[in-house]
Amino acid sequence: MSGAAPGGLRVGIDLVAVDEVAESVARFGDRYVHRIFTDHEISCCINADDESGTSYVMESLAARFAAKEAVLKVLRPVEVQPPWRSIELHRMAGGWSEIHLSGQASELASRAGIGELSVSLSHEANLAAAVVVGWCRPRTRGE
Amino acid sequence: MTVDETIRQVLVDHGRLAVPVETLAEDADLFSSGMTSHASVNVMLALEDAFDFEFPEKMLKKSTFESIDAISTAVNELTGV
């Protein structure tokens, strides 16, 4: 990278309709779920009220999809589109979530100098939302 | 159905486009025509069902699904046409 680049914040936001996610799960089942979400994310979205453990909390899936989109808006990919599963919402013991990147998503973040990402999730009625903030460190000339 | 007709039917069923699919040119930008990222996932899965293949991870990018032309190119590559 030539030339200096100032550091700063990047923000991404996304909204997802919960019923669209429910329709996708109904239509494509586990193929849809496993194509987009990691095993950890899926385990966080299992409906605890369902003793069979085979149904999902759609609001939770929708919020996680929104978060992945919000992360992409922060990463600003041009050519390479990181796989959905390379962006993981990791639920911490305290209840909040952190973003773990791997593979191409992690490479994009490194290239942009993004060392830290923070996420907030919300849902109301039929909408799930996520906001992601990334901090880009300043880069010096020649870096 | 031809490849083009099948793609257009998948877009009718899953693309959630803001305009009628029959009015779209082959190179029209589907995302500019109202298709969301989430809808593009459904389009991808429905194309896999329709053509009986699986998109490899390297093709799972927005540009693969940005137009009927782009989808057609991907389908032809995966079906060996």
CSV table of C-alpha atoms in Angstrom, one decimal:
chain,number,residue,atom,x,y,z
A,1,MET,CA,0.0,0.0,0.0
A,2,SER,CA,1.5,3.3,-1.0
A,3,GLY,CA,0.7,6.6,0.7
A,4,ALA,CA,-0.5,7.3,4.2
A,5,ALA,CA,-4.1,6.7,5.2
A,6,PRO,CA,-5.7,8.2,8.2
A,7,GLY,CA,-7.4,5.9,10.7
A,8,GLY,CA,-11.0,6.1,11.6
A,9,LEU,CA,-14.3,4.4,12.1
A,10,ARG,CA,-16.3,2.5,9.6
A,11,VAL,CA,-20.0,1.7,10.3
A,12,GLY,CA,-22.2,-0.9,8.7
A,13,ILE,CA,-25.9,-1.4,9.3
A,14,ASP,CA,-28.4,-4.0,8.0
A,15,LEU,CA,-32.0,-4.9,8.4
A,16,VAL,CA,-33.5,-8.3,7.7
A,17,ALA,CA,-37.2,-9.3,7.6
A,18,VAL,CA,-37.7,-12.2,10.0
A,19,ASP,CA,-40.4,-13.8,8.0
A,20,GLU,CA,-38.1,-14.0,4.9
A,21,VAL,CA,-35.6,-16.0,7.0
A,22,ALA,CA,-38.4,-18.3,8.3
A,23,GLU,CA,-39.6,-18.8,4.7
A,24,SER,CA,-36.0,-19.8,3.6
A,25,VAL,CA,-35.7,-22.2,6.5
A,26,ALA,CA,-39.1,-23.7,5.6
A,27,ARG,CA,-38.2,-24.0,1.9
A,28,PHE,CA,-34.5,-25.0,2.0
A,29,GLY,CA,-34.1,-26.4,5.6
A,30,ASP,CA,-30.7,-27.2,7.0
A,31,ARG,CA,-29.1,-26.6,3.6
A,32,TYR,CA,-29.9,-22.9,4.0
A,33,VAL,CA,-28.9,-22.8,7.6
A,34,HIS,CA,-25.6,-24.6,7.2
A,35,ARG,CA,-24.6,-22.6,4.1
A,36,ILE,CA,-24.8,-19.3,6.0
A,37,PHE,CA,-24.2,-20.0,9.7
A,38,THR,CA,-21.4,-21.6,11.6
A,39,ASP,CA,-22.0,-24.5,14.0
A,40,HIS,CA,-21.6,-22.1,17.0
A,41,GLU,CA,-24.2,-19.7,15.5
A,42,ILE,CA,-26.6,-22.5,14.8
A,43,SER,CA,-26.3,-23.7,18.4
A,44,CYS,CA,-27.1,-20.2,19.6
A,45,CYS,CA,-30.3,-20.1,17.5
A,46,ILE,CA,-31.8,-23.5,18.5
A,47,ASN,CA,-35.3,-23.1,19.9
A,48,ALA,CA,-34.9,-24.1,23.5
A,49,ASP,CA,-38.7,-24.6,23.8
A,50,ASP,CA,-38.5,-27.3,21.2
A,51,GLU,CA,-37.5,-30.6,22.9
A,52,SER,CA,-36.5,-32.1,19.6
A,53,GLY,CA,-33.8,-29.4,19.2
A,54,THR,CA,-34.5,-29.2,15.5
A,55,SER,CA,-36.2,-25.8,15.2
A,56,TYR,CA,-34.7,-22.3,15.3
A,57,VAL,CA,-35.4,-18.9,16.8
A,58,MET,CA,-35.9,-17.0,13.5
A,59,GLU,CA,-35.3,-13.6,15.0
A,60,SER,CA,-31.8,-14.9,16.2
A,61,LEU,CA,-31.0,-16.2,12.7
A,62,ALA,CA,-32.2,-13.0,11.1
A,63,ALA,CA,-30.2,-10.8,13.4
A,64,ARG,CA,-27.1,-12.9,12.7
A,65,PHE,CA,-27.6,-12.6,8.9
A,66,ALA,CA,-28.0,-8.8,9.3
A,67,ALA,CA,-24.8,-8.7,11.3
A,68,LYS,CA,-22.9,-10.6,8.6
A,69,GLU,CA,-24.2,-8.1,6.0
A,70,ALA,CA,-23.2,-5.2,8.3
A,71,VAL,CA,-19.7,-6.6,8.6
A,72,LEU,CA,-19.5,-6.8,4.8
A,73,LYS,CA,-20.4,-3.1,4.7
A,74,VAL,CA,-17.5,-2.4,7.0
A,75,LEU,CA,-15.1,-4.6,5.1
A,76,ARG,CA,-16.1,-3.1,1.8
A,77,PRO,CA,-15.1,-6.1,-0.4
A,78,VAL,CA,-14.7,-5.2,-4.1
A,79,GLU,CA,-13.7,-8.4,-5.9
A,80,VAL,CA,-13.6,-11.0,-3.3
A,81,GLN,CA,-16.9,-11.8,-1.4
A,82,PRO,CA,-16.0,-13.6,1.8
A,83,PRO,CA,-18.1,-16.7,2.5
A,84,TRP,CA,-20.9,-16.1,5.0
A,85,ARG,CA,-19.4,-18.6,7.4
A,86,SER,CA,-16.1,-16.7,7.5
A,87,ILE,CA,-17.9,-14.0,9.6
A,88,GLU,CA,-19.1,-15.5,12.9
A,89,LEU,CA,-21.1,-13.9,15.6
A,90,HIS,CA,-19.8,-15.4,18.8
A,91,ARG,CA,-22.0,-15.2,21.8
A,92,MET,CA,-20.2,-14.5,25.0
A,93,ALA,CA,-21.1,-15.8,28.4
A,94,GLY,CA,-22.4,-12.4,29.4
A,95,GLY,CA,-25.0,-12.5,26.6
A,96,TRP,CA,-23.4,-10.0,24.1
A,97,SER,CA,-21.8,-11.1,20.8
A,98,GLU,CA,-18.4,-10.5,19.3
A,99,ILE,CA,-17.4,-10.9,15.7
A,100,HIS,CA,-14.8,-13.5,14.8
A,101,LEU,CA,-13.4,-13.4,11.3
A,102,SER,CA,-11.6,-16.1,9.4
A,103,GLY,CA,-10.3,-16.8,5.9
A,104,GLN,CA,-11.1,-14.1,3.3
A,105,ALA,CA,-13.0,-11.9,5.8
A,106,SER,CA,-10.0,-11.8,8.1
A,107,GLU,CA,-7.7,-11.0,5.2
A,108,LEU,CA,-9.9,-8.1,4.1
A,109,ALA,CA,-9.9,-6.7,7.6
A,110,SER,CA,-6.2,-6.9,7.8
A,111,ARG,CA,-5.8,-5.2,4.5
A,112,ALA,CA,-8.0,-2.4,5.6
A,113,GLY,CA,-6.2,-2.1,8.9
A,114,ILE,CA,-9.3,-3.0,10.9
A,115,GLY,CA,-8.1,-4.4,14.2
A,116,GLU,CA,-11.4,-4.3,16.1
A,117,LEU,CA,-15.1,-4.8,15.3
A,118,SER,CA,-18.0,-4.3,17.6
A,119,VAL,CA,-21.6,-5.4,17.0
A,120,SER,CA,-25.0,-4.7,18.4
A,121,LEU,CA,-28.1,-6.8,17.5
A,122,SER,CA,-31.8,-6.0,17.9
A,123,HIS,CA,-35.1,-7.2,16.7
A,124,GLU,CA,-38.7,-6.0,16.9
A,125,ALA,CA,-41.8,-7.4,15.4
A,126,ASN,CA,-40.8,-8.7,11.9
A,127,LEU,CA,-37.4,-6.9,11.7
A,128,ALA,CA,-34.0,-7.8,12.9
A,129,ALA,CA,-31.2,-5.3,12.8
A,130,ALA,CA,-27.4,-5.2,13.3
A,131,VAL,CA,-24.9,-2.3,13.6
A,132,VAL,CA,-21.2,-3.0,13.3
A,133,VAL,CA,-18.4,-0.5,14.0
A,134,GLY,CA,-14.9,-1.1,12.9
A,135,TRP,CA,-11.8,0.8,13.9
A,136,CYS,CA,-9.2,1.2,11.2
A,137,ARG,CA,-5.7,2.0,12.5
A,138,PRO,CA,-3.8,4.8,10.7
A,139,ARG,CA,-1.3,3.5,8.1
A,140,THR,CA,2.0,5.1,7.4
A,141,ARG,CA,3.5,5.7,3.9
A,142,GLY,CA,4.8,2.5,2.4
A,143,GLU,CA,2.7,0.2,4.6
B,1,MET,CA,-37.4,-25.0,-20.2
B,2,THR,CA,-34.2,-23.4,-21.4
B,3,VAL,CA,-31.5,-22.3,-19.0
B,4,ASP,CA,-32.6,-18.7,-19.4
B,5,GLU,CA,-36.3,-19.6,-18.7
B,6,THR,CA,-35.3,-21.6,-15.7
B,7,ILE,CA,-33.2,-18.8,-14.3
B,8,ARG,CA,-36.0,-16.3,-14.8
B,9,GLN,CA,-38.5,-18.6,-13.1
B,10,VAL,CA,-36.1,-18.9,-10.1
B,11,LEU,CA,-35.9,-15.1,-10.0
B,12,VAL,CA,-39.7,-14.9,-10.1
B,13,ASP,CA,-40.0,-17.4,-7.2
B,14,HIS,CA,-37.1,-16.2,-5.0
B,15,GLY,CA,-35.6,-13.0,-6.3
B,16,ARG,CA,-38.1,-10.6,-4.6
B,17,LEU,CA,-37.4,-8.1,-7.4
B,18,ALA,CA,-39.1,-4.8,-7.6
B,19,VAL,CA,-39.7,-5.1,-11.3
B,20,PRO,CA,-41.3,-7.9,-13.4
B,21,VAL,CA,-38.6,-10.4,-14.4
B,22,GLU,CA,-39.8,-10.5,-18.0
B,23,THR,CA,-38.9,-6.8,-18.3
B,24,LEU,CA,-35.3,-7.4,-17.3
B,25,ALA,CA,-32.5,-7.3,-19.9
B,26,GLU,CA,-30.0,-10.1,-19.7
B,27,ASP,CA,-27.4,-7.7,-18.4
B,28,ALA,CA,-29.7,-5.7,-16.0
B,29,ASP,CA,-28.3,-5.4,-12.5
B,30,LEU,CA,-30.5,-7.6,-10.2
B,31,PHE,CA,-29.3,-5.9,-7.0
B,32,SER,CA,-30.3,-2.5,-8.5
B,33,SER,CA,-33.6,-4.1,-9.4
B,34,GLY,CA,-34.4,-4.9,-5.8
B,35,MET,CA,-32.8,-8.2,-5.1
B,36,THR,CA,-31.4,-8.2,-1.5
B,37,SER,CA,-28.4,-10.2,-0.4
B,38,HIS,CA,-30.7,-12.5,1.5
B,39,ALA,CA,-32.9,-13.1,-1.6
B,40,SER,CA,-29.7,-13.9,-3.5
B,41,VAL,CA,-29.1,-16.8,-1.1
B,42,ASN,CA,-32.5,-18.2,-1.9
B,43,VAL,CA,-31.8,-17.7,-5.6
B,44,MET,CA,-28.5,-19.6,-5.2
B,45,LEU,CA,-30.2,-22.5,-3.4
B,46,ALA,CA,-33.1,-22.6,-5.8
B,47,LEU,CA,-30.7,-22.7,-8.8
B,48,GLU,CA,-28.9,-25.6,-7.2
B,49,ASP,CA,-32.2,-27.5,-6.9
B,50,ALA,CA,-33.2,-26.6,-10.5
B,51,PHE,CA,-29.9,-27.6,-12.1
B,52,ASP,CA,-28.8,-30.3,-9.6
B,53,PHE,CA,-25.4,-28.9,-8.8
B,54,GLU,CA,-23.8,-27.1,-5.9
B,55,PHE,CA,-22.1,-23.7,-6.2
B,56,PRO,CA,-18.5,-24.0,-5.1
B,57,GLU,CA,-17.5,-21.4,-2.5
B,58,LYS,CA,-15.4,-19.4,-5.0
B,59,MET,CA,-18.5,-18.6,-6.9
B,60,LEU,CA,-20.5,-17.5,-3.9
B,61,LYS,CA,-20.0,-13.8,-4.5
B,62,LYS,CA,-22.3,-11.0,-5.5
B,63,SER,CA,-20.9,-10.8,-9.1
B,64,THR,CA,-22.1,-14.4,-9.8
B,65,PHE,CA,-25.7,-13.3,-9.2
B,66,GLU,CA,-25.6,-9.7,-10.4
B,67,SER,CA,-27.4,-10.4,-13.7
B,68,ILE,CA,-29.2,-13.1,-15.7
B,69,ASP,CA,-26.1,-13.1,-18.0
B,70,ALA,CA,-23.8,-13.7,-15.0
B,71,ILE,CA,-26.0,-16.5,-13.6
B,72,SER,CA,-26.2,-18.1,-17.0
B,73,THR,CA,-22.4,-18.1,-17.3
B,74,ALA,CA,-22.1,-19.7,-13.9
B,75,VAL,CA,-24.8,-22.3,-14.7
B,76,ASN,CA,-23.1,-23.1,-18.0
B,77,GLU,CA,-19.8,-23.5,-16.3
B,78,LEU,CA,-21.1,-25.9,-13.6
B,79,THR,CA,-23.2,-27.9,-16.0
B,80,GLY,CA,-20.5,-28.1,-18.6
B,81,VAL,CA,-22.6,-26.6,-21.3
